[in-house]
Short mmCIF file of N, CA and C in Angstrom, two decimals:
data_model
loop_
_atom_site.label_atom_id
_atom_site.label_comp_id
_atom_site.label_asym_id
_atom_site.label_seq_id
_atom_site.Cartn_x
_atom_site.Cartn_y
_atom_site.Cartn_z
N UNK A 1 0.85 -1.19 0.00
CA UNK A 1 0.00 0.00 0.00
C UNK A 1 0.89 1.24 0.00
N UNK A 2 0.47 2.24 -0.77
CA UNK A 2 1.19 3.50 -0.81
C UNK A 2 0.80 4.34 0.39
N UNK A 3 1.62 5.32 0.68
CA UNK A 3 1.33 6.26 1.75
C UNK A 3 0.07 7.05 1.38
N UNK A 4 -1.01 6.96 2.18
CA UNK A 4 -2.26 7.64 1.85
C UNK A 4 -2.12 9.16 1.78
N UNK A 5 -1.11 9.69 2.43
CA UNK A 5 -0.89 11.13 2.40
C UNK A 5 -0.69 11.64 0.98
N UNK A 6 -0.07 10.84 0.15
CA UNK A 6 0.31 11.28 -1.19
C UNK A 6 -0.76 11.09 -2.25
N UNK A 7 -1.97 10.77 -1.86
CA UNK A 7 -3.06 10.69 -2.85
C UNK A 7 -3.23 12.06 -3.49
N UNK A 8 -3.51 12.07 -4.77
CA UNK A 8 -3.60 13.34 -5.49
C UNK A 8 -4.93 14.05 -5.32
N UNK A 9 -5.98 13.35 -4.93
CA UNK A 9 -7.29 14.01 -4.80
C UNK A 9 -7.35 14.84 -3.52
N UNK A 10 -8.18 15.86 -3.58
CA UNK A 10 -8.39 16.70 -2.40
C UNK A 10 -9.18 15.88 -1.37
N UNK A 11 -8.85 16.08 -0.11
CA UNK A 11 -9.52 15.36 0.97
C UNK A 11 -10.25 16.35 1.87
N UNK A 12 -11.50 16.67 1.55
CA UNK A 12 -12.25 17.58 2.42
C UNK A 12 -12.64 16.86 3.72
N UNK A 13 -13.14 17.63 4.66
CA UNK A 13 -13.64 17.04 5.91
C UNK A 13 -14.71 16.00 5.61
N UNK A 14 -14.73 14.95 6.40
CA UNK A 14 -15.80 13.96 6.29
C UNK A 14 -17.06 14.57 6.91
N UNK A 15 -18.14 14.55 6.17
CA UNK A 15 -19.40 15.14 6.63
C UNK A 15 -20.45 14.05 6.79
N UNK A 16 -20.78 13.74 8.02
CA UNK A 16 -21.75 12.70 8.33
C UNK A 16 -23.14 13.32 8.43
N UNK A 17 -23.89 13.27 7.34
CA UNK A 17 -25.22 13.87 7.32
C UNK A 17 -26.15 13.22 8.33
N UNK A 18 -26.00 11.92 8.53
CA UNK A 18 -26.89 11.25 9.49
C UNK A 18 -26.64 11.76 10.91
N UNK A 19 -25.41 12.12 11.22
CA UNK A 19 -25.12 12.70 12.54
C UNK A 19 -25.78 14.08 12.65
N UNK A 20 -25.73 14.87 11.58
CA UNK A 20 -26.38 16.18 11.60
C UNK A 20 -27.90 16.02 11.74
N UNK A 21 -28.47 15.03 11.06
CA UNK A 21 -29.90 14.77 11.20
C UNK A 21 -30.24 14.37 12.63
N UNK A 22 -29.38 13.59 13.25
CA UNK A 22 -29.59 13.19 14.64
C UNK A 22 -29.53 14.39 15.56
N UNK A 23 -28.62 15.33 15.29
CA UNK A 23 -28.56 16.55 16.10
C UNK A 23 -29.86 17.34 15.96
N UNK A 24 -30.38 17.45 14.74
CA UNK A 24 -31.66 18.13 14.52
C UNK A 24 -32.77 17.44 15.31
N UNK A 25 -32.78 16.13 15.25
CA UNK A 25 -33.77 15.33 15.98
C UNK A 25 -33.67 15.59 17.49
N UNK A 26 -32.47 15.60 18.01
CA UNK A 26 -32.27 15.82 19.45
C UNK A 26 -32.69 17.23 19.87
N UNK A 27 -32.36 18.22 19.07
CA UNK A 27 -32.75 19.60 19.38
C UNK A 27 -34.28 19.72 19.37
N UNK A 28 -34.89 19.17 18.34
CA UNK A 28 -36.35 19.20 18.25
C UNK A 28 -36.98 18.52 19.47
N UNK A 29 -36.42 17.41 19.89
CA UNK A 29 -36.97 16.68 21.03
C UNK A 29 -36.78 17.42 22.35
N UNK A 30 -35.71 18.14 22.51
CA UNK A 30 -35.52 18.95 23.72
C UNK A 30 -36.63 20.00 23.81
N UNK A 31 -36.88 20.68 22.70
CA UNK A 31 -37.93 21.71 22.69
C UNK A 31 -39.31 21.10 22.88
N UNK A 32 -39.56 19.98 22.22
CA UNK A 32 -40.86 19.32 22.35
C UNK A 32 -41.10 18.80 23.76
N UNK A 33 -40.07 18.24 24.36
CA UNK A 33 -40.20 17.73 25.73
C UNK A 33 -40.50 18.86 26.71
N UNK A 34 -39.89 19.99 26.49
CA UNK A 34 -40.13 21.13 27.37
C UNK A 34 -41.59 21.56 27.32
N UNK A 35 -42.14 21.67 26.12
CA UNK A 35 -43.56 22.04 25.99
C UNK A 35 -44.47 20.95 26.56
N UNK A 36 -44.11 19.70 26.33
CA UNK A 36 -44.94 18.59 26.83
C UNK A 36 -44.98 18.57 28.36
N UNK A 37 -43.84 18.78 29.00
CA UNK A 37 -43.81 18.79 30.46
C UNK A 37 -44.66 19.94 31.01
N UNK A 38 -44.59 21.10 30.37
CA UNK A 38 -45.40 22.23 30.80
C UNK A 38 -46.89 21.96 30.57
N UNK A 39 -47.21 21.28 29.48
CA UNK A 39 -48.60 20.93 29.19
C UNK A 39 -49.14 19.95 30.23
N UNK A 40 -48.30 18.97 30.59
CA UNK A 40 -48.70 18.03 31.65
C UNK A 40 -49.01 18.76 32.94
N UNK A 41 -48.17 19.73 33.27
CA UNK A 41 -48.38 20.53 34.48
C UNK A 41 -49.70 21.28 34.40
N UNK A 42 -49.95 21.92 33.27
CA UNK A 42 -51.14 22.75 33.09
C UNK A 42 -52.42 21.92 33.14
N UNK A 43 -52.38 20.73 32.57
CA UNK A 43 -53.58 19.90 32.47
C UNK A 43 -53.86 19.07 33.72
N UNK A 44 -52.88 18.93 34.57
CA UNK A 44 -53.09 18.10 35.76
C UNK A 44 -53.88 18.87 36.82
N UNK A 45 -54.58 18.12 37.62
CA UNK A 45 -55.30 18.69 38.75
C UNK A 45 -54.29 18.90 39.88
N UNK A 46 -54.50 19.91 40.68
CA UNK A 46 -53.51 20.19 41.73
C UNK A 46 -53.37 19.05 42.73
N UNK A 47 -54.36 18.21 42.88
CA UNK A 47 -54.25 17.06 43.78
C UNK A 47 -53.49 15.89 43.18
N UNK A 48 -53.17 15.95 41.86
CA UNK A 48 -52.48 14.87 41.18
C UNK A 48 -50.98 14.86 41.45
N UNK A 49 -50.49 15.81 42.17
CA UNK A 49 -49.06 15.93 42.36
C UNK A 49 -48.52 17.01 41.44
N UNK A 50 -47.31 17.35 41.64
CA UNK A 50 -46.73 18.45 40.89
C UNK A 50 -45.63 17.93 39.99
N UNK A 51 -45.84 18.01 38.68
CA UNK A 51 -44.86 17.52 37.70
C UNK A 51 -43.51 18.20 37.91
N UNK A 52 -43.51 19.41 38.46
CA UNK A 52 -42.26 20.14 38.66
C UNK A 52 -41.34 19.46 39.66
N UNK A 53 -41.89 18.55 40.46
CA UNK A 53 -41.06 17.82 41.42
C UNK A 53 -40.61 16.47 40.88
N UNK A 54 -41.07 16.12 39.68
CA UNK A 54 -40.70 14.82 39.11
C UNK A 54 -39.24 14.83 38.67
N UNK A 55 -38.65 13.67 38.67
CA UNK A 55 -37.26 13.52 38.25
C UNK A 55 -37.07 13.92 36.79
N UNK A 56 -38.03 13.57 35.93
CA UNK A 56 -37.94 13.95 34.52
C UNK A 56 -37.94 15.46 34.33
N UNK A 57 -38.83 16.13 35.01
CA UNK A 57 -38.92 17.58 34.91
C UNK A 57 -37.63 18.23 35.40
N UNK A 58 -37.15 17.79 36.55
CA UNK A 58 -35.91 18.35 37.12
C UNK A 58 -34.71 18.10 36.19
N UNK A 59 -34.62 16.88 35.66
CA UNK A 59 -33.51 16.55 34.76
C UNK A 59 -33.58 17.40 33.50
N UNK A 60 -34.78 17.54 32.97
CA UNK A 60 -34.94 18.36 31.77
C UNK A 60 -34.45 19.78 32.03
N UNK A 61 -34.87 20.38 33.12
CA UNK A 61 -34.47 21.76 33.41
C UNK A 61 -32.99 21.87 33.78
N UNK A 62 -32.43 20.81 34.26
CA UNK A 62 -31.00 20.82 34.56
C UNK A 62 -30.15 20.79 33.28
N UNK A 63 -30.58 19.99 32.30
CA UNK A 63 -29.74 19.74 31.12
C UNK A 63 -30.18 20.42 29.83
N UNK A 64 -31.42 20.84 29.72
CA UNK A 64 -31.95 21.28 28.43
C UNK A 64 -31.18 22.44 27.81
N UNK A 65 -30.93 23.49 28.56
CA UNK A 65 -30.25 24.66 27.99
C UNK A 65 -28.83 24.35 27.55
N UNK A 66 -28.07 23.68 28.40
CA UNK A 66 -26.68 23.39 28.04
C UNK A 66 -26.61 22.42 26.87
N UNK A 67 -27.47 21.44 26.84
CA UNK A 67 -27.47 20.48 25.73
C UNK A 67 -27.92 21.15 24.43
N UNK A 68 -28.92 22.02 24.53
CA UNK A 68 -29.38 22.78 23.37
C UNK A 68 -28.25 23.63 22.81
N UNK A 69 -27.51 24.28 23.67
CA UNK A 69 -26.37 25.10 23.26
C UNK A 69 -25.31 24.25 22.57
N UNK A 70 -24.95 23.13 23.18
CA UNK A 70 -23.93 22.25 22.60
C UNK A 70 -24.34 21.75 21.22
N UNK A 71 -25.56 21.28 21.11
CA UNK A 71 -26.03 20.70 19.85
C UNK A 71 -26.14 21.75 18.75
N UNK A 72 -26.67 22.93 19.09
CA UNK A 72 -26.78 23.98 18.07
C UNK A 72 -25.40 24.45 17.61
N UNK A 73 -24.45 24.52 18.53
CA UNK A 73 -23.09 24.91 18.14
C UNK A 73 -22.48 23.87 17.21
N UNK A 74 -22.60 22.60 17.54
CA UNK A 74 -22.08 21.53 16.69
C UNK A 74 -22.77 21.54 15.32
N UNK A 75 -24.07 21.74 15.32
CA UNK A 75 -24.83 21.76 14.07
C UNK A 75 -24.42 22.96 13.21
N UNK A 76 -24.24 24.12 13.83
CA UNK A 76 -23.83 25.32 13.08
C UNK A 76 -22.47 25.12 12.43
N UNK A 77 -21.54 24.54 13.16
CA UNK A 77 -20.21 24.27 12.60
C UNK A 77 -20.33 23.27 11.44
N UNK A 78 -21.15 22.26 11.62
CA UNK A 78 -21.35 21.27 10.55
C UNK A 78 -21.90 21.93 9.29
N UNK A 79 -22.95 22.73 9.45
CA UNK A 79 -23.60 23.35 8.29
C UNK A 79 -22.63 24.29 7.58
N UNK A 80 -21.87 25.08 8.34
CA UNK A 80 -20.89 25.98 7.72
C UNK A 80 -19.84 25.18 6.95
N UNK A 81 -19.37 24.08 7.53
CA UNK A 81 -18.38 23.25 6.85
C UNK A 81 -18.98 22.59 5.62
N UNK A 82 -20.19 22.07 5.75
CA UNK A 82 -20.91 21.47 4.63
C UNK A 82 -21.01 22.48 3.49
N UNK A 83 -21.40 23.69 3.83
CA UNK A 83 -21.53 24.77 2.85
C UNK A 83 -20.19 25.06 2.17
N UNK A 84 -19.14 25.16 2.95
CA UNK A 84 -17.81 25.46 2.40
C UNK A 84 -17.32 24.34 1.48
N UNK A 85 -17.49 23.10 1.90
CA UNK A 85 -17.00 21.96 1.11
C UNK A 85 -17.76 21.84 -0.21
N UNK A 86 -19.09 21.98 -0.16
CA UNK A 86 -19.88 21.80 -1.37
C UNK A 86 -19.89 23.02 -2.29
N UNK A 87 -19.42 24.15 -1.79
CA UNK A 87 -19.37 25.36 -2.61
C UNK A 87 -18.23 25.35 -3.62
N UNK A 88 -17.34 24.39 -3.47
CA UNK A 88 -16.23 24.26 -4.42
C UNK A 88 -16.28 22.86 -5.03
N UNK A 89 -15.63 22.70 -6.12
CA UNK A 89 -15.55 21.36 -6.71
C UNK A 89 -16.58 21.15 -7.80
N UNK A 90 -16.69 19.89 -8.19
CA UNK A 90 -17.50 19.53 -9.35
C UNK A 90 -19.00 19.80 -9.20
N UNK A 91 -19.50 19.86 -7.97
CA UNK A 91 -20.95 20.06 -7.77
C UNK A 91 -21.28 21.47 -7.31
N UNK A 92 -20.34 22.40 -7.47
CA UNK A 92 -20.54 23.75 -6.94
C UNK A 92 -21.71 24.48 -7.59
N UNK A 93 -21.93 24.30 -8.87
CA UNK A 93 -23.04 25.00 -9.54
C UNK A 93 -24.41 24.51 -9.07
N UNK A 94 -24.67 23.18 -9.08
CA UNK A 94 -25.98 22.76 -8.57
C UNK A 94 -26.13 23.07 -7.06
N UNK A 95 -25.01 23.03 -6.34
CA UNK A 95 -25.10 23.35 -4.91
C UNK A 95 -25.44 24.83 -4.71
N UNK A 96 -24.89 25.70 -5.52
CA UNK A 96 -25.18 27.13 -5.42
C UNK A 96 -26.68 27.37 -5.61
N UNK A 97 -27.30 26.68 -6.56
CA UNK A 97 -28.74 26.81 -6.78
C UNK A 97 -29.53 26.28 -5.58
N UNK A 98 -29.10 25.13 -5.08
CA UNK A 98 -29.76 24.53 -3.91
C UNK A 98 -29.61 25.45 -2.70
N UNK A 99 -28.43 25.99 -2.53
CA UNK A 99 -28.15 26.89 -1.41
C UNK A 99 -29.04 28.13 -1.48
N UNK A 100 -29.18 28.68 -2.66
CA UNK A 100 -30.04 29.87 -2.84
C UNK A 100 -31.50 29.56 -2.50
N UNK A 101 -31.93 28.34 -2.76
CA UNK A 101 -33.32 27.94 -2.48
C UNK A 101 -33.53 27.56 -1.02
N UNK A 102 -32.45 27.39 -0.27
CA UNK A 102 -32.57 26.97 1.14
C UNK A 102 -31.88 27.97 2.07
N UNK A 103 -32.14 29.25 1.84
CA UNK A 103 -31.57 30.32 2.66
C UNK A 103 -32.31 30.52 3.97
N UNK A 104 -33.63 30.30 3.94
CA UNK A 104 -34.43 30.47 5.14
C UNK A 104 -34.81 31.90 5.45
N UNK A 105 -34.59 32.83 4.50
CA UNK A 105 -34.95 34.22 4.80
C UNK A 105 -36.46 34.33 5.00
N UNK A 106 -36.85 35.25 5.83
CA UNK A 106 -38.25 35.45 6.23
C UNK A 106 -38.81 34.23 6.96
N UNK A 107 -37.94 33.39 7.51
CA UNK A 107 -38.40 32.14 8.09
C UNK A 107 -37.65 31.74 9.36
N UNK A 108 -36.34 31.88 9.39
CA UNK A 108 -35.60 31.32 10.52
C UNK A 108 -35.27 32.32 11.62
N UNK A 109 -35.49 33.60 11.37
CA UNK A 109 -35.25 34.55 12.43
C UNK A 109 -34.88 35.93 11.92
N UNK A 110 -34.42 36.75 12.85
CA UNK A 110 -34.06 38.12 12.52
C UNK A 110 -32.67 38.45 13.04
N UNK A 111 -32.05 39.39 12.36
CA UNK A 111 -30.75 39.93 12.77
C UNK A 111 -30.88 41.44 12.73
N UNK A 112 -30.77 42.05 13.91
CA UNK A 112 -30.91 43.51 14.02
C UNK A 112 -32.14 44.02 13.28
N UNK A 113 -33.24 43.30 13.38
CA UNK A 113 -34.51 43.71 12.79
C UNK A 113 -34.72 43.26 11.36
N UNK A 114 -33.67 42.78 10.68
CA UNK A 114 -33.80 42.29 9.31
C UNK A 114 -33.84 40.78 9.29
N UNK A 115 -33.89 40.23 8.09
CA UNK A 115 -33.95 38.77 7.95
C UNK A 115 -32.62 38.11 8.28
N UNK A 116 -32.72 36.93 8.82
CA UNK A 116 -31.55 36.10 9.13
C UNK A 116 -31.55 34.93 8.15
N UNK A 117 -30.44 34.73 7.50
CA UNK A 117 -30.31 33.61 6.56
C UNK A 117 -29.50 32.50 7.21
N UNK A 118 -29.55 31.32 6.61
CA UNK A 118 -28.95 30.12 7.21
C UNK A 118 -27.47 30.29 7.55
N UNK A 119 -26.67 30.67 6.60
CA UNK A 119 -25.23 30.78 6.87
C UNK A 119 -24.95 31.82 7.95
N UNK A 120 -25.67 32.93 7.88
CA UNK A 120 -25.53 33.99 8.87
C UNK A 120 -25.99 33.49 10.25
N UNK A 121 -27.07 32.71 10.28
CA UNK A 121 -27.56 32.16 11.54
C UNK A 121 -26.50 31.25 12.16
N UNK A 122 -25.86 30.45 11.33
CA UNK A 122 -24.79 29.57 11.83
C UNK A 122 -23.65 30.41 12.40
N UNK A 123 -23.28 31.47 11.69
CA UNK A 123 -22.22 32.36 12.19
C UNK A 123 -22.61 32.97 13.53
N UNK A 124 -23.84 33.39 13.67
CA UNK A 124 -24.28 34.02 14.91
C UNK A 124 -24.31 33.01 16.06
N UNK A 125 -24.72 31.79 15.78
CA UNK A 125 -24.68 30.75 16.82
C UNK A 125 -23.24 30.52 17.26
N UNK A 126 -22.34 30.41 16.29
CA UNK A 126 -20.93 30.13 16.60
C UNK A 126 -20.29 31.27 17.39
N UNK A 127 -20.60 32.51 17.04
CA UNK A 127 -19.92 33.66 17.63
C UNK A 127 -20.72 34.37 18.72
N UNK A 128 -21.84 33.81 19.14
CA UNK A 128 -22.66 34.46 20.16
C UNK A 128 -21.89 34.59 21.48
N UNK A 129 -21.98 35.76 22.05
CA UNK A 129 -21.44 35.99 23.39
C UNK A 129 -22.49 35.67 24.44
N UNK A 130 -23.75 35.81 24.05
CA UNK A 130 -24.87 35.48 24.94
C UNK A 130 -25.84 34.60 24.16
N UNK A 131 -26.03 33.38 24.62
CA UNK A 131 -26.93 32.39 24.03
C UNK A 131 -28.08 32.26 25.02
N UNK A 132 -29.24 32.83 24.68
CA UNK A 132 -30.31 32.92 25.66
C UNK A 132 -31.62 32.33 25.15
N UNK A 133 -31.90 31.06 25.47
CA UNK A 133 -33.21 30.49 25.11
C UNK A 133 -34.33 31.26 25.79
N UNK A 134 -35.41 31.48 25.07
CA UNK A 134 -36.56 32.22 25.58
C UNK A 134 -37.52 31.23 26.23
N UNK A 135 -38.08 31.63 27.37
CA UNK A 135 -39.00 30.79 28.12
C UNK A 135 -40.40 31.41 28.13
N UNK A 136 -41.38 30.56 28.26
CA UNK A 136 -42.75 30.96 28.53
C UNK A 136 -43.20 30.08 29.69
N UNK A 137 -44.43 30.22 30.12
CA UNK A 137 -44.88 29.40 31.23
C UNK A 137 -46.33 28.96 31.05
N UNK A 138 -46.62 27.84 31.68
CA UNK A 138 -47.98 27.34 31.80
C UNK A 138 -48.45 27.68 33.20
N UNK A 139 -49.73 27.95 33.33
CA UNK A 139 -50.29 28.39 34.61
C UNK A 139 -51.45 27.48 35.00
N UNK A 140 -51.54 27.22 36.27
CA UNK A 140 -52.73 26.56 36.82
C UNK A 140 -52.92 27.08 38.24
N UNK A 141 -54.12 26.90 38.74
CA UNK A 141 -54.40 27.32 40.12
C UNK A 141 -54.42 26.09 41.00
N UNK A 142 -53.85 26.24 42.21
CA UNK A 142 -53.95 25.14 43.16
C UNK A 142 -55.32 25.19 43.84
N UNK A 143 -55.57 24.29 44.77
CA UNK A 143 -56.87 24.21 45.44
C UNK A 143 -57.22 25.47 46.21
N UNK A 144 -56.22 26.25 46.59
CA UNK A 144 -56.46 27.49 47.33
C UNK A 144 -56.58 28.70 46.39
N UNK A 145 -56.59 28.47 45.08
CA UNK A 145 -56.71 29.56 44.12
C UNK A 145 -55.40 30.29 43.86
N UNK A 146 -54.29 29.74 44.35
CA UNK A 146 -53.00 30.37 44.14
C UNK A 146 -52.45 29.93 42.77
N UNK A 147 -52.00 30.90 42.01
CA UNK A 147 -51.47 30.62 40.68
C UNK A 147 -50.09 29.96 40.76
N UNK A 148 -49.92 28.87 40.03
CA UNK A 148 -48.64 28.18 39.96
C UNK A 148 -48.16 28.20 38.50
N UNK A 149 -46.84 28.20 38.33
CA UNK A 149 -46.26 28.27 36.98
C UNK A 149 -45.25 27.16 36.76
N UNK A 150 -45.20 26.70 35.52
CA UNK A 150 -44.14 25.78 35.08
C UNK A 150 -43.53 26.40 33.83
N UNK A 151 -42.23 26.62 33.86
CA UNK A 151 -41.52 27.27 32.76
C UNK A 151 -41.09 26.26 31.70
N UNK A 152 -41.15 26.67 30.45
CA UNK A 152 -40.73 25.80 29.35
C UNK A 152 -40.03 26.62 28.27
N UNK A 153 -39.22 25.94 27.49
CA UNK A 153 -38.51 26.57 26.38
C UNK A 153 -39.47 26.83 25.23
N UNK A 154 -39.42 28.02 24.68
CA UNK A 154 -40.16 28.29 23.45
C UNK A 154 -39.24 27.89 22.30
N UNK A 155 -39.62 28.21 21.11
CA UNK A 155 -38.81 27.91 19.92
C UNK A 155 -37.72 28.96 19.70
N UNK A 156 -37.76 30.06 20.41
CA UNK A 156 -36.85 31.17 20.14
C UNK A 156 -35.60 31.13 21.00
N UNK A 157 -34.50 31.54 20.38
CA UNK A 157 -33.25 31.73 21.10
C UNK A 157 -32.73 33.11 20.72
N UNK A 158 -32.44 33.91 21.72
CA UNK A 158 -31.86 35.23 21.48
C UNK A 158 -30.34 35.10 21.55
N UNK A 159 -29.69 35.65 20.55
CA UNK A 159 -28.23 35.60 20.46
C UNK A 159 -27.72 37.03 20.35
N UNK A 160 -26.69 37.36 21.11
CA UNK A 160 -26.08 38.67 20.98
C UNK A 160 -24.57 38.51 20.96
N UNK A 161 -23.93 39.49 20.36
CA UNK A 161 -22.47 39.48 20.29
C UNK A 161 -21.97 40.74 19.63
N UNK A 162 -20.69 40.72 19.29
CA UNK A 162 -20.08 41.84 18.59
C UNK A 162 -19.29 41.31 17.41
N UNK A 163 -19.29 42.08 16.35
CA UNK A 163 -18.52 41.74 15.16
C UNK A 163 -17.79 43.00 14.72
N UNK A 164 -16.48 42.94 14.71
CA UNK A 164 -15.65 44.11 14.33
C UNK A 164 -16.04 45.33 15.16
N UNK A 165 -16.27 45.11 16.45
CA UNK A 165 -16.58 46.20 17.36
C UNK A 165 -18.03 46.68 17.34
N UNK A 166 -18.86 46.08 16.49
CA UNK A 166 -20.27 46.48 16.39
C UNK A 166 -21.16 45.44 17.05
N UNK A 167 -22.04 45.89 17.93
CA UNK A 167 -22.98 45.02 18.64
C UNK A 167 -24.06 44.53 17.68
N UNK A 168 -24.42 43.24 17.79
CA UNK A 168 -25.52 42.69 16.99
C UNK A 168 -26.46 41.89 17.89
N UNK A 169 -27.72 41.78 17.46
CA UNK A 169 -28.74 41.00 18.16
C UNK A 169 -29.51 40.18 17.13
N UNK A 170 -29.66 38.90 17.43
CA UNK A 170 -30.40 38.00 16.54
C UNK A 170 -31.40 37.19 17.35
N UNK A 171 -32.49 36.85 16.70
CA UNK A 171 -33.47 35.92 17.29
C UNK A 171 -33.63 34.78 16.31
N UNK A 172 -33.42 33.57 16.81
CA UNK A 172 -33.49 32.36 16.00
C UNK A 172 -34.78 31.62 16.31
N UNK A 173 -35.56 31.31 15.27
CA UNK A 173 -36.71 30.42 15.43
C UNK A 173 -36.16 29.01 15.20
N UNK A 174 -35.94 28.29 16.26
CA UNK A 174 -35.17 27.05 16.22
C UNK A 174 -35.80 25.97 15.34
N UNK A 175 -37.09 25.74 15.45
CA UNK A 175 -37.72 24.69 14.64
C UNK A 175 -37.61 25.00 13.16
N UNK A 176 -37.81 26.25 12.79
CA UNK A 176 -37.67 26.64 11.38
C UNK A 176 -36.22 26.53 10.93
N UNK A 177 -35.29 26.89 11.80
CA UNK A 177 -33.87 26.74 11.50
C UNK A 177 -33.55 25.27 11.21
N UNK A 178 -34.06 24.36 12.04
CA UNK A 178 -33.82 22.93 11.84
C UNK A 178 -34.39 22.46 10.50
N UNK A 179 -35.57 22.96 10.16
CA UNK A 179 -36.20 22.59 8.89
C UNK A 179 -35.32 23.00 7.71
N UNK A 180 -34.78 24.20 7.75
CA UNK A 180 -33.92 24.68 6.68
C UNK A 180 -32.60 23.92 6.65
N UNK A 181 -32.04 23.63 7.83
CA UNK A 181 -30.82 22.82 7.89
C UNK A 181 -31.04 21.47 7.22
N UNK A 182 -32.14 20.82 7.56
CA UNK A 182 -32.43 19.51 6.97
C UNK A 182 -32.61 19.61 5.45
N UNK A 183 -33.25 20.67 5.00
CA UNK A 183 -33.38 20.88 3.56
C UNK A 183 -32.02 21.10 2.91
N UNK A 184 -31.17 21.90 3.56
CA UNK A 184 -29.86 22.20 2.98
C UNK A 184 -28.99 20.96 2.88
N UNK A 185 -28.93 20.17 3.94
CA UNK A 185 -28.02 19.02 3.93
C UNK A 185 -28.58 17.84 3.15
N UNK A 186 -29.81 17.99 2.64
CA UNK A 186 -30.39 16.95 1.79
C UNK A 186 -29.89 17.08 0.35
N UNK A 187 -29.01 18.03 0.10
CA UNK A 187 -28.51 18.26 -1.25
C UNK A 187 -27.97 16.98 -1.88
N UNK A 188 -28.39 16.80 -3.13
CA UNK A 188 -27.88 15.70 -3.94
C UNK A 188 -27.56 16.28 -5.32
N UNK A 189 -26.36 16.05 -5.82
CA UNK A 189 -26.02 16.61 -7.13
C UNK A 189 -26.95 16.14 -8.25
N UNK A 190 -27.58 15.00 -8.05
CA UNK A 190 -28.50 14.48 -9.06
C UNK A 190 -29.81 15.26 -9.08
N UNK A 191 -30.04 16.04 -8.01
CA UNK A 191 -31.26 16.84 -7.96
C UNK A 191 -32.31 16.21 -7.24
#
């Protein structure tokens, strides 16, 4: 066998699309589980016990934000690399058309009040100084009429940072972002 280093073909990064799909699946499930736990809380009778004291609820609130951050960062790096690798080489023209059709503008979020596109969203996730998932709450009254709340993750993540000394603010609609990511990485040169 010859030394593999001396192969003449270019060796881009290995891109495991199934791993990226799994990351999308995991992110979607974190958000869905959060809403489901809050829904369980809202629909239960106050005498049924408090879902907020359950091990599942506690574990979710302990890990959801950090895991969401880790997965979105990994996914953003993957998508940027996927974009870079496929933008050059023999399939660059059909990929450019596919890329233009899977930008996600008017769909995945905003940047300083304007539209956020996929590549830009990945950059903002990667370079965010503040990664802040947005929460909402479900409400129910206990037997004494006292209002109780259970907090859950919404689909939005607020990202802020600086670029070349200029402050920026972005809001990511996570489920729509995942949809566009899945569309983008489904690229096939055959069409």
